[in-house]
XYZ file of C-alpha atoms in Angstrom:
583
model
C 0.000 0.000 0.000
C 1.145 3.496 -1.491
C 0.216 6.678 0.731
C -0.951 9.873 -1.198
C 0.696 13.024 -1.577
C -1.383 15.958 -0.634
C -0.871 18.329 -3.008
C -0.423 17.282 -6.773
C 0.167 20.981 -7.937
C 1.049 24.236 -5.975
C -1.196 25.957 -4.076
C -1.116 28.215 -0.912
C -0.965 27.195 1.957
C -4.249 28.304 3.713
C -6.054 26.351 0.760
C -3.873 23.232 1.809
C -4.824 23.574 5.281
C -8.425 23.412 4.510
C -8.083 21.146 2.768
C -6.904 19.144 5.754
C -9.796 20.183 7.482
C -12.122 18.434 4.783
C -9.768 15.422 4.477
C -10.405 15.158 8.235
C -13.960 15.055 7.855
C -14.549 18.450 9.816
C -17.614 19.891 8.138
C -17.781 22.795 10.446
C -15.624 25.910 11.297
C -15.882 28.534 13.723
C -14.555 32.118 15.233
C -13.574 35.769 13.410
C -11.580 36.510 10.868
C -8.968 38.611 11.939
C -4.621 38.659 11.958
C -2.615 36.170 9.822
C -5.368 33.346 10.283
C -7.380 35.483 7.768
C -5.900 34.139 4.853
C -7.724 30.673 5.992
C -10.586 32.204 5.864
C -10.271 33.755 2.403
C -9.272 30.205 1.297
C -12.592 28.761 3.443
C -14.635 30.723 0.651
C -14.130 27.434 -2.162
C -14.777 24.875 0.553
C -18.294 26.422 1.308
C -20.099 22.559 -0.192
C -18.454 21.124 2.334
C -17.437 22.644 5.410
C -19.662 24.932 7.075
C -18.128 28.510 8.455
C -19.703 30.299 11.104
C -19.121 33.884 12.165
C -19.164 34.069 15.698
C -19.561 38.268 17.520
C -16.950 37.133 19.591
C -14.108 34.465 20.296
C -15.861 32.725 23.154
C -18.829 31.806 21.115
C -16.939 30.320 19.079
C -14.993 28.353 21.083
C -17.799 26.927 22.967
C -19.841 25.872 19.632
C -16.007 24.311 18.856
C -15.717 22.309 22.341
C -19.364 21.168 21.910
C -18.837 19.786 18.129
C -15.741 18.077 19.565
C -17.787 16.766 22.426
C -20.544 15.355 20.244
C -18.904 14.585 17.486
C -15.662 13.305 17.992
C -13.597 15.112 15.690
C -11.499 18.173 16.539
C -14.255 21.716 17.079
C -12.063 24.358 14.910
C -11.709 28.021 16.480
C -9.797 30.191 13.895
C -9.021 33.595 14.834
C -5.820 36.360 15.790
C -3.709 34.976 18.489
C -4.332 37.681 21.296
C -8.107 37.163 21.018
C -8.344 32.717 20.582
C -5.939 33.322 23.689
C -7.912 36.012 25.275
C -11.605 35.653 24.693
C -11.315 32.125 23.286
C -10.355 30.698 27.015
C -13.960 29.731 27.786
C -14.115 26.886 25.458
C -10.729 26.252 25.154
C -10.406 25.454 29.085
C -13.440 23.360 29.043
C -11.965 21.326 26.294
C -9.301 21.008 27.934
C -10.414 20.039 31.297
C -13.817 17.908 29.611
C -11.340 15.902 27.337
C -12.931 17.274 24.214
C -11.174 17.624 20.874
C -10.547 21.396 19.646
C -8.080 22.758 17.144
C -7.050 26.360 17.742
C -6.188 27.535 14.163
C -4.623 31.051 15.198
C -1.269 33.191 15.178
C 1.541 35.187 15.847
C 0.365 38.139 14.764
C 3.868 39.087 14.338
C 5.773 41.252 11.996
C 9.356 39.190 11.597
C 11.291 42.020 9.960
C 10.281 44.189 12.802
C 10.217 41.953 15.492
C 12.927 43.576 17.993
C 11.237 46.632 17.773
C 8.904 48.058 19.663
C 5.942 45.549 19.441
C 2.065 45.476 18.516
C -0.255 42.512 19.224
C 2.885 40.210 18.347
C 3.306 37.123 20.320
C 6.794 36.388 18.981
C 8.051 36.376 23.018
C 10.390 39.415 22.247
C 11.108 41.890 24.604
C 8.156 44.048 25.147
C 5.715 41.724 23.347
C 3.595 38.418 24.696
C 4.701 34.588 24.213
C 1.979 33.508 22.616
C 3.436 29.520 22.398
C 4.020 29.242 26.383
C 0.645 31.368 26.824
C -0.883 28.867 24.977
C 0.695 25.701 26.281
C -0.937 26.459 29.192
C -4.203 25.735 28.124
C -3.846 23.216 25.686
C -2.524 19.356 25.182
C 0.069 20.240 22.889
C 0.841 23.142 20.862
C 2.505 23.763 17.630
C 3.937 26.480 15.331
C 4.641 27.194 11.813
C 6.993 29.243 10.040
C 6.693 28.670 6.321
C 4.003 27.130 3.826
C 4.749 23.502 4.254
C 5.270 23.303 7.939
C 1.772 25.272 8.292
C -0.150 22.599 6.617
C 2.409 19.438 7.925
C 1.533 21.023 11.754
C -2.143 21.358 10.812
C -2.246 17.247 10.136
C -0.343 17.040 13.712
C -2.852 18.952 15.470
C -5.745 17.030 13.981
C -3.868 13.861 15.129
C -3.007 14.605 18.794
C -6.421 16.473 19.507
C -7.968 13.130 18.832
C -5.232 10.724 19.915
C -5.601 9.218 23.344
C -7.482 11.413 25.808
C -8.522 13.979 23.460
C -8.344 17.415 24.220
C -7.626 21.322 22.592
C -4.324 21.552 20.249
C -3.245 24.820 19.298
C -1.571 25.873 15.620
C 0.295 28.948 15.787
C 1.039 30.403 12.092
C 3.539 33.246 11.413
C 3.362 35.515 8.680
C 5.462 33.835 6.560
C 3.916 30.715 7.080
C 1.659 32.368 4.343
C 3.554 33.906 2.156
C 4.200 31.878 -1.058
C 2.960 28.512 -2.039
C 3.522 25.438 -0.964
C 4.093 22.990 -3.890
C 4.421 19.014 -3.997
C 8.451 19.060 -3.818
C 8.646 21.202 -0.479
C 9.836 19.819 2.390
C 8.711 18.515 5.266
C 6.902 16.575 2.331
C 2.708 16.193 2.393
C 0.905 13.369 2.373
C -2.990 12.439 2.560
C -4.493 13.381 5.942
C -6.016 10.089 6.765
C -2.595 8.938 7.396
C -2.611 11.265 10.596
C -5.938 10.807 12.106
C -6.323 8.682 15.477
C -7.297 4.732 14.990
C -9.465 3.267 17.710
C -7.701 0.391 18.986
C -10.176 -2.228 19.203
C -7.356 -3.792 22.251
C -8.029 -4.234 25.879
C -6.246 -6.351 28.446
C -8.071 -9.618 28.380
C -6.413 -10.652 31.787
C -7.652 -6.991 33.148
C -11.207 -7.685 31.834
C -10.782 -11.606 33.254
C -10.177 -9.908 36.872
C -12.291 -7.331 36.737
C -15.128 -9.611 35.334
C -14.388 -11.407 38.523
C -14.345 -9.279 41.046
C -17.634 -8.343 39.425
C -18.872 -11.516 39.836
C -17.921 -11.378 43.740
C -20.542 -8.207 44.498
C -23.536 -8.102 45.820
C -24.533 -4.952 45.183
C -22.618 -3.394 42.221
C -23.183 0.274 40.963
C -22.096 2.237 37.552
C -20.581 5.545 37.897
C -20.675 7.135 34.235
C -18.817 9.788 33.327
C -18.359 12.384 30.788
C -16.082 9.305 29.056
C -18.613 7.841 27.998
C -20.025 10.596 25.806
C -16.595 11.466 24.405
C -16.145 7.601 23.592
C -19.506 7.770 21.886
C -20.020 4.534 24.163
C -23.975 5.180 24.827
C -25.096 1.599 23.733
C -22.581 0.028 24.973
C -23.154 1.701 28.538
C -26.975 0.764 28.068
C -26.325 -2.670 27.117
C -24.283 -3.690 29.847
C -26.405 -2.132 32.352
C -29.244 -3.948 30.807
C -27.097 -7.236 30.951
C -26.060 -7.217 34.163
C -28.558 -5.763 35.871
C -26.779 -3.469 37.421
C -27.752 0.221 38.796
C -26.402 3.361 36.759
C -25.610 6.882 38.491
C -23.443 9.805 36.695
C -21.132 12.559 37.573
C -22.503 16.135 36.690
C -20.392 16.195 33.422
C -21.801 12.408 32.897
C -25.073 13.370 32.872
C -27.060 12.369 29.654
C -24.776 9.587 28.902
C -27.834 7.069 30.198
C -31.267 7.576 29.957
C -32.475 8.519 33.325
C -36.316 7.310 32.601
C -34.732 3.528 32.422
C -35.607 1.427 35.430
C -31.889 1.396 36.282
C -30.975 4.869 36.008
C -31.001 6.364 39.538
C -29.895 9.774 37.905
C -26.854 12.321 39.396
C -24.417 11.215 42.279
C -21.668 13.357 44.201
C -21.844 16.991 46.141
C -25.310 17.704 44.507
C -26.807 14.464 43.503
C -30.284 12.516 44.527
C -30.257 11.049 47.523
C -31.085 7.655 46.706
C -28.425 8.021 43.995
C -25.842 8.540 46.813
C -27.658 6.031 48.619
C -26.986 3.797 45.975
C -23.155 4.438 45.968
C -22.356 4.523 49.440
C -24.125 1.072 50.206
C -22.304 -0.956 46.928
C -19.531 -3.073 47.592
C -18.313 -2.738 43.803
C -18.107 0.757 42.335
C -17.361 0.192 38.068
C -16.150 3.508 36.699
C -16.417 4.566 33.452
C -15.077 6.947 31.907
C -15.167 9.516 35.006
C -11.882 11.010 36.806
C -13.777 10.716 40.260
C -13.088 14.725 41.109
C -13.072 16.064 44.345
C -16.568 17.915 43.450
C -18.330 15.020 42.378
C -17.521 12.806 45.055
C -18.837 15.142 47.887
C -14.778 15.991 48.916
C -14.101 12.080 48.938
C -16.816 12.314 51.525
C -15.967 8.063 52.844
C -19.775 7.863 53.042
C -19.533 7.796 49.603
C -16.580 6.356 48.397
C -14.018 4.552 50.557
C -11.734 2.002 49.094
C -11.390 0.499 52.612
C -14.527 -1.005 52.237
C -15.224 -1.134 48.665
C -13.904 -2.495 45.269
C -12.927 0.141 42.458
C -12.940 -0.963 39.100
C -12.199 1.809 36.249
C -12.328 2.106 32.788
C -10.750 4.773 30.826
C -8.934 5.887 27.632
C -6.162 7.993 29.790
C -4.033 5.251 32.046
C -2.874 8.245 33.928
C -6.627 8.663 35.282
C -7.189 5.263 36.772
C -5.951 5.438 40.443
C -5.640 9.428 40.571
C -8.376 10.561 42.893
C -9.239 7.157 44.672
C -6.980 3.662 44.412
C -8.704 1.273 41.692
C -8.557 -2.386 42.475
C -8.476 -2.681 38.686
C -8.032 -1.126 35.853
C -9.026 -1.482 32.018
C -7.323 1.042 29.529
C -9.318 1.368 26.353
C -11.773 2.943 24.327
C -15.473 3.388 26.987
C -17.151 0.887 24.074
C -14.571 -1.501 23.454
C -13.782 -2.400 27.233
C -17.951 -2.026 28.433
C -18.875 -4.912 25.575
C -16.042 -7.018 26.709
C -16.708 -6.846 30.834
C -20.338 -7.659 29.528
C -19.499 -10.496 27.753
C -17.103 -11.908 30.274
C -19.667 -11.346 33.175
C -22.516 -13.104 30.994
C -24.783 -14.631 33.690
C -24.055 -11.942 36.816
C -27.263 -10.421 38.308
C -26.485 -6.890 39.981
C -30.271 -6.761 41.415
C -30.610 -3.371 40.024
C -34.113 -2.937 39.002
C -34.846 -4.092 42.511
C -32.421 -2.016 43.989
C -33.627 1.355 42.432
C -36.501 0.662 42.649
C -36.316 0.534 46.568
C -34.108 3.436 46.510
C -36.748 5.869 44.642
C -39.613 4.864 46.941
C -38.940 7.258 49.885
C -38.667 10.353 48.070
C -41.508 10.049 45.442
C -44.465 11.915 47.218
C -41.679 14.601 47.918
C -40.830 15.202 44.079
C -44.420 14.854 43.337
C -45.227 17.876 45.779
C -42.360 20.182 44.048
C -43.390 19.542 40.703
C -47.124 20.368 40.613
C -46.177 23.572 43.061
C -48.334 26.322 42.190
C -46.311 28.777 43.654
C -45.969 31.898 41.886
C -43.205 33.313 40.916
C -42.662 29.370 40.015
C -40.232 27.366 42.131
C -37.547 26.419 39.494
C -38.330 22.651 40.281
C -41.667 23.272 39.153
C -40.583 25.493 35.744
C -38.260 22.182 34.842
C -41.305 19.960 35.656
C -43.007 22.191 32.626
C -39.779 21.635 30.723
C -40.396 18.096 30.774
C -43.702 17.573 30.396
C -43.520 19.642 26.933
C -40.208 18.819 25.655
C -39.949 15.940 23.254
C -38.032 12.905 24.690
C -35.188 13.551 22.201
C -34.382 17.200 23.038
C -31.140 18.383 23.854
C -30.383 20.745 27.212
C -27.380 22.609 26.980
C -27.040 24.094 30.578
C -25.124 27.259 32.031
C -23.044 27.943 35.201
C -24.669 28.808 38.553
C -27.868 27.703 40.615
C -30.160 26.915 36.923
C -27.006 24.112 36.136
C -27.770 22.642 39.661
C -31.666 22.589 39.586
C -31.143 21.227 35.877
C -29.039 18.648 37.237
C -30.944 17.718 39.963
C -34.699 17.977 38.370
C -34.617 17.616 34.881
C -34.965 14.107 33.642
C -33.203 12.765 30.440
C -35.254 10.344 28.542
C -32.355 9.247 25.742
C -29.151 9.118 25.739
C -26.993 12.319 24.602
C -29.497 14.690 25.532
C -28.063 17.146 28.289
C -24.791 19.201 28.008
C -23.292 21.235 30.558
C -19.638 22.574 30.829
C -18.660 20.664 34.195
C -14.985 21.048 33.632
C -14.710 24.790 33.867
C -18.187 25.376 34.234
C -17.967 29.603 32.846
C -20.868 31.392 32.967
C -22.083 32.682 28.981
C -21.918 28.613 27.632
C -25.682 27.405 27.213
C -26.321 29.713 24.272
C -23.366 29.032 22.051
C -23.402 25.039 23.166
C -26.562 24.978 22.428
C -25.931 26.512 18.569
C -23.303 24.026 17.936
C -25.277 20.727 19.798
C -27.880 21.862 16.760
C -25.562 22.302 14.080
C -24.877 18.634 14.755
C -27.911 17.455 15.479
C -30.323 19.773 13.363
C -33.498 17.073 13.821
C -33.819 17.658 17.608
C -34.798 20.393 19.205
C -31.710 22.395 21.198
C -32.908 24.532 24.408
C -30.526 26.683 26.050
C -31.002 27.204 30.283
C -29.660 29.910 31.567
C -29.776 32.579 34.273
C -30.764 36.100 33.667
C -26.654 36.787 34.426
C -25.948 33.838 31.823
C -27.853 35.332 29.485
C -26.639 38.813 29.617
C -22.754 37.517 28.793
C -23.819 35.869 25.533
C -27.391 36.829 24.414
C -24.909 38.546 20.845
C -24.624 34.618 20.127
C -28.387 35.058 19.307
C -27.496 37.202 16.272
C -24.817 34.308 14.993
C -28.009 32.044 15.207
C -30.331 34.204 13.394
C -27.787 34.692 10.591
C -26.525 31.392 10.744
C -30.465 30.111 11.077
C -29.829 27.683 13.943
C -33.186 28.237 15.495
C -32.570 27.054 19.091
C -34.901 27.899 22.101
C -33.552 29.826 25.421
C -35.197 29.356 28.462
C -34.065 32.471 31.132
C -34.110 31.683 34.635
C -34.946 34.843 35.841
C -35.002 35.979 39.331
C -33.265 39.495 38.851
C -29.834 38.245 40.411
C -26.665 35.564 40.469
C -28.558 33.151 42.344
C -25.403 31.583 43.831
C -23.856 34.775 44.671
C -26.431 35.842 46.442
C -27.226 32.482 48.537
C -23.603 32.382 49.345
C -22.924 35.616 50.282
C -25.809 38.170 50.096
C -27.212 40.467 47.710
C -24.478 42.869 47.591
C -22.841 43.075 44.260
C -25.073 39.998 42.686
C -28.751 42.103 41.816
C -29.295 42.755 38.402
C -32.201 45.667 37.210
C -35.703 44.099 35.684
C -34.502 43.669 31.978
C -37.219 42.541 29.431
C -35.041 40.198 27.597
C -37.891 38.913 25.567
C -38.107 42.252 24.342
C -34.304 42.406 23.633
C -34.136 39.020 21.377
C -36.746 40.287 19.800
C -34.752 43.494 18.787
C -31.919 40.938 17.205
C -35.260 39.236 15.292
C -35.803 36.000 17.643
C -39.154 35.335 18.970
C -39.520 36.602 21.964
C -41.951 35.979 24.953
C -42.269 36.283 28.533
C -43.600 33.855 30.756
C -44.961 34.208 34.976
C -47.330 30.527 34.793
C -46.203 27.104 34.248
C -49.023 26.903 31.982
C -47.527 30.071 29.687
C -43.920 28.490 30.011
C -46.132 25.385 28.417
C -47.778 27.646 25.234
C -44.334 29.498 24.986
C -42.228 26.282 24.350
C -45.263 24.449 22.073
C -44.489 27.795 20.080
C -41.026 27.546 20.224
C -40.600 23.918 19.092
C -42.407 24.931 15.624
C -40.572 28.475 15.076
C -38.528 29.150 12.351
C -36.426 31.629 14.252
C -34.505 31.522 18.014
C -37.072 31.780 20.607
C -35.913 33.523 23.765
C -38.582 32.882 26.721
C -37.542 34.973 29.930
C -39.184 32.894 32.986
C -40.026 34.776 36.091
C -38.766 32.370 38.793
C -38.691 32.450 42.760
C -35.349 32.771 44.415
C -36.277 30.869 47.664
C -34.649 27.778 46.757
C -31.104 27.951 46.974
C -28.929 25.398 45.746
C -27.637 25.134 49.271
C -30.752 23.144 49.897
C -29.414 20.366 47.407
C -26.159 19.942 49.138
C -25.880 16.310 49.756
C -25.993 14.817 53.119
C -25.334 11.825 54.275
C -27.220 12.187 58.022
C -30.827 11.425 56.410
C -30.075 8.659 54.423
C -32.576 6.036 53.744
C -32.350 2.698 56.042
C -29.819 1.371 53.768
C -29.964 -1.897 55.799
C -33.649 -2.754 55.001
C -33.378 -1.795 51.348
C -30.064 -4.094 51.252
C -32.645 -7.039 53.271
C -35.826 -5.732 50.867
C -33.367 -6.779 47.792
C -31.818 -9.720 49.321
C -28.843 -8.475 49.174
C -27.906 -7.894 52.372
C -24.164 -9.050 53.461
């Protein structure tokens, strides 16, 4: 077998790199033009049957809708843009990509002038005196980083990104292109010489450790009362079915991490929904009574797991078994008993198939674990409080919403209610940025969760605060026509701020942001009654256009409330002898 040259006549190199892109099977592009990284988006012009480019109003945008296309897609989100301003303004989606595991290429610059570059400086980030180091300012926030100084190596470092955004743990990979990286062509003779981009992209290995699954399978087969922590691995490992089917095999109860959430369907009998420093008590209930944790895909962080809280997770008295793609993961925040390195899919279908026969009791289990707090839930969803209690707005949510709706969720007190109340009824249909969590991320996630999935419906959740750092997005979506819905949590302040510390500095004026979206041409509506909230998203599912709806909400409930505890736990003992699964 012969690999392909690139190139079989000259051309310049921004139309190589795009090229790359499309060889890659990126179909999507987004950010400003502006600096040297202009001259890809000149050359982005001819590529317009084939990859889509969206203008973003500003770098963070655009570097959210690039983490979530990695996220959901599995190829590398582009963000192309000047260097001081990917760097700058770019940083919200660039640190959640980094921290969520999501592939991102960063297709900036120098924005140097070489001739000139001793003297006193402007925007360049050669590192010369006087100026900014744009390569270490970027290795900071990124896997791996890489520059280019002429034609060829611009397109050769292009390929490299693509490869080690995807290889491994993915994550954000930043090209950093000098002026004379575009000056010139770049023909099939230059050197380093350019071959076909398939070459460079990442191969699953379809390998795991049969002697890891063998013990692991058998420690399995040792529990009595076995739970799944999934993680935001699984998502990023597109390893949905696989996390179902095992589940479903086994019988064993599923809970998530905040960043997991969405990865199982939490209407399945088995599902017991969100775990850690804000999840459902029986969920934690669940957890802190197995004798066999299996992790998947999840890095066990001190956030989800209530601060290592031993009530919760204590490998003293319980076995750890964890999958992952990272080796450098397993046995990091808690000591695993065993380990599995491989792709989420791979290594789930072979623990299922070499535990054939085990019965976790889950369906049992959650079911006993639900019971006590059913007539609670009950009473906070139909509340007929008004201003609505946001338990009982995200009770209207779900009742209206399709069952294959996506929920992109911001930062602060709506994330946590979301979390906590909103059911997901398939798999892949919440998002939330859980491993920066910024403020200003629902809108733009929720543009680029509907650019790749344009048959569902995509509803942003934000606070009013939320809302006010990225409504602009809203004009990307109406020129971009990405009708997604926005539902404001609106209670006139930072919710968190102000349960945490008072109202100084966190109270916001009345703004009628219905009436502002529709200024940019969304629909636009405000809501006080669950049953308008209702009407408004019926209207919104069927619009043409971005639908803002501003919710009037209560700010009694503080996320405080949802804090787990581990005093008022359910009689753990008589749910273990209810099951039969008592030690």
């Amino acid at each position: 077998m012969t690999t392909k040259q690139l190139l079989q006549s000259p051309q310049s190199a921004a139309e190589a790199v795009v090229q790359v892109l499309k060889e890659a099977g990126i179909d999507a592009v987004f950010g400003i033009a502006g600096g040297h990284a202009g001259h890809i988006w000149a050359a982005l012009e001819k590529y317009q049957d084939c990859i889509r480019t969206v203008l973003v109003r500003e770098e963070s945008l655009g570097s959210a809708m690039a983490e979530v296309y990695g996220r959901l897609t599995g190829k590398p989100g582009v963000l192309i843009g000047q260097g001081p301003w990917i760097l700058g303004n770019g940083l919200l989606g660039t640190i959640e990509a980094q921290l969520s595991s999501s592939p991102m290429l960063l297709l900036t610059d120098f924005s140097d002038t070489p001739e000139l570059s001793l003297h006193g400086p402007y925007q360049s980030g050669r590192g010369d005196y006087g100026g900014w180091d744009a390569r270490l300012s970027f290795k900071g926030v990124t896997k791996q980083v890489f520059e280019a100084h002429h034609p060829a190596a611009a397109v050769h470092a292009t390929q490299l990104a693509i490869k080690h955004a995807m290889a491994g743990q993915p994550g954000p990979v930043a090209v950093l292109f000098s002026i004379s990286a575009f000056t010139g062509q770049v023909s099939p003779e230059d050197s380093p010489r350019l071959y076909s981009t398939s070459a460079y992209l990442s191969r699953k290995s379809k390998h795991v450790d049969p002697e890891a699954i063998q013990d692991a399978a058998a420690a399995l087969g040792q529990a009595k009362r076995p739970v799944i922590i999934a993680g935001n691995g699984v998502r990023i490992g597109q390893a949905y079915s696989a996390l179902h089917n095992i589940a479903q095999s086994l019988n064993i109860p599923v809970v998530t991490s905040p960043s997991g959430k969405g990865v199982f369907a939490e209407s399945h009998g088995l599902a017991l929904g969100l775990y850690g420093t804000f999840g459902h008590p029986a969920a934690n209930a669940c957890v802190g009574e197995s004798d066999l944790i299996l992790a998947v895909g999840t890095k066990l962080s001190a956030s989800d797991t209530a601060y290592e809280n031993p009530s919760l997770i204590d490998p003293r008295r319980q076995v750890l078994i964890q999958l992952d793609i990272e080796s450098l993961n397993a046995s990091w925040s808690f000591p695993a008993d065993h380990v599995v390195i491989g792709e989420a899919a791979i290594a789930l279908e072979a623990l299922r198939e070499a535990a054939v026969g085990f019965d976790g009791h889950g369906i049992e289990r959650v079911k006993a674990y639900r019971k006590p707090y059913l007539h609670q839930e009950s009473a906070q969803f139909e509340d007929p409080t008004i201003p609505m209690s946001p338990p009982r707005l995200i009770a209207e949510m779900q009742h209206v919403l399709p069952s294959n709706a996506i929920v992109c969720c911001d930062a602060g007190e709506n994330r946590i209610f979301m979390m906590r109340y909103y059911t997901t009824r398939e798999a892949g249909g919440f998002l939330q940025a859980a491993g920066a969590g910024p403020m200003g991320y629902a809108i733009p996630a929720a543009m680029g969760a509907k650019l790749v999935h344009p048959e569902r419906p995509v509803v942003a959740v934000c606070g009013d605060g939320g809302f006010s750092m990225s409504m602009n997005g809203l004009m990307t979506a109406i020129e971009a026509n990405i009708p997604i819905i926005t539902v404001i949590f609106n209670n006139q302040m930072l919710g968190w701020s102000t349960h945490i510390r008072g109202p100084f500095a966190a109270q916001f004026h009345d703004f009628d942001h219905a009436a502002i979206a529709q200024a940019m041409g969304c629909h636009g509506v405000k809501v006080n009654t669950p049953q308008e909230l209702a009407a408004a998203l019926r209207e919104a599912l069927i619009a043409e256009v971005p639908t803002v709806i501003d919710a009037r909400i209560s700010s009694e409930l503080s996320y405080k409330s949802l804090i787990a505890s581990f005093t008022d736990a359910p009689d753990l003992e008589g749910v273990k002898k209810e099951v039969g699964v008592a030690d």
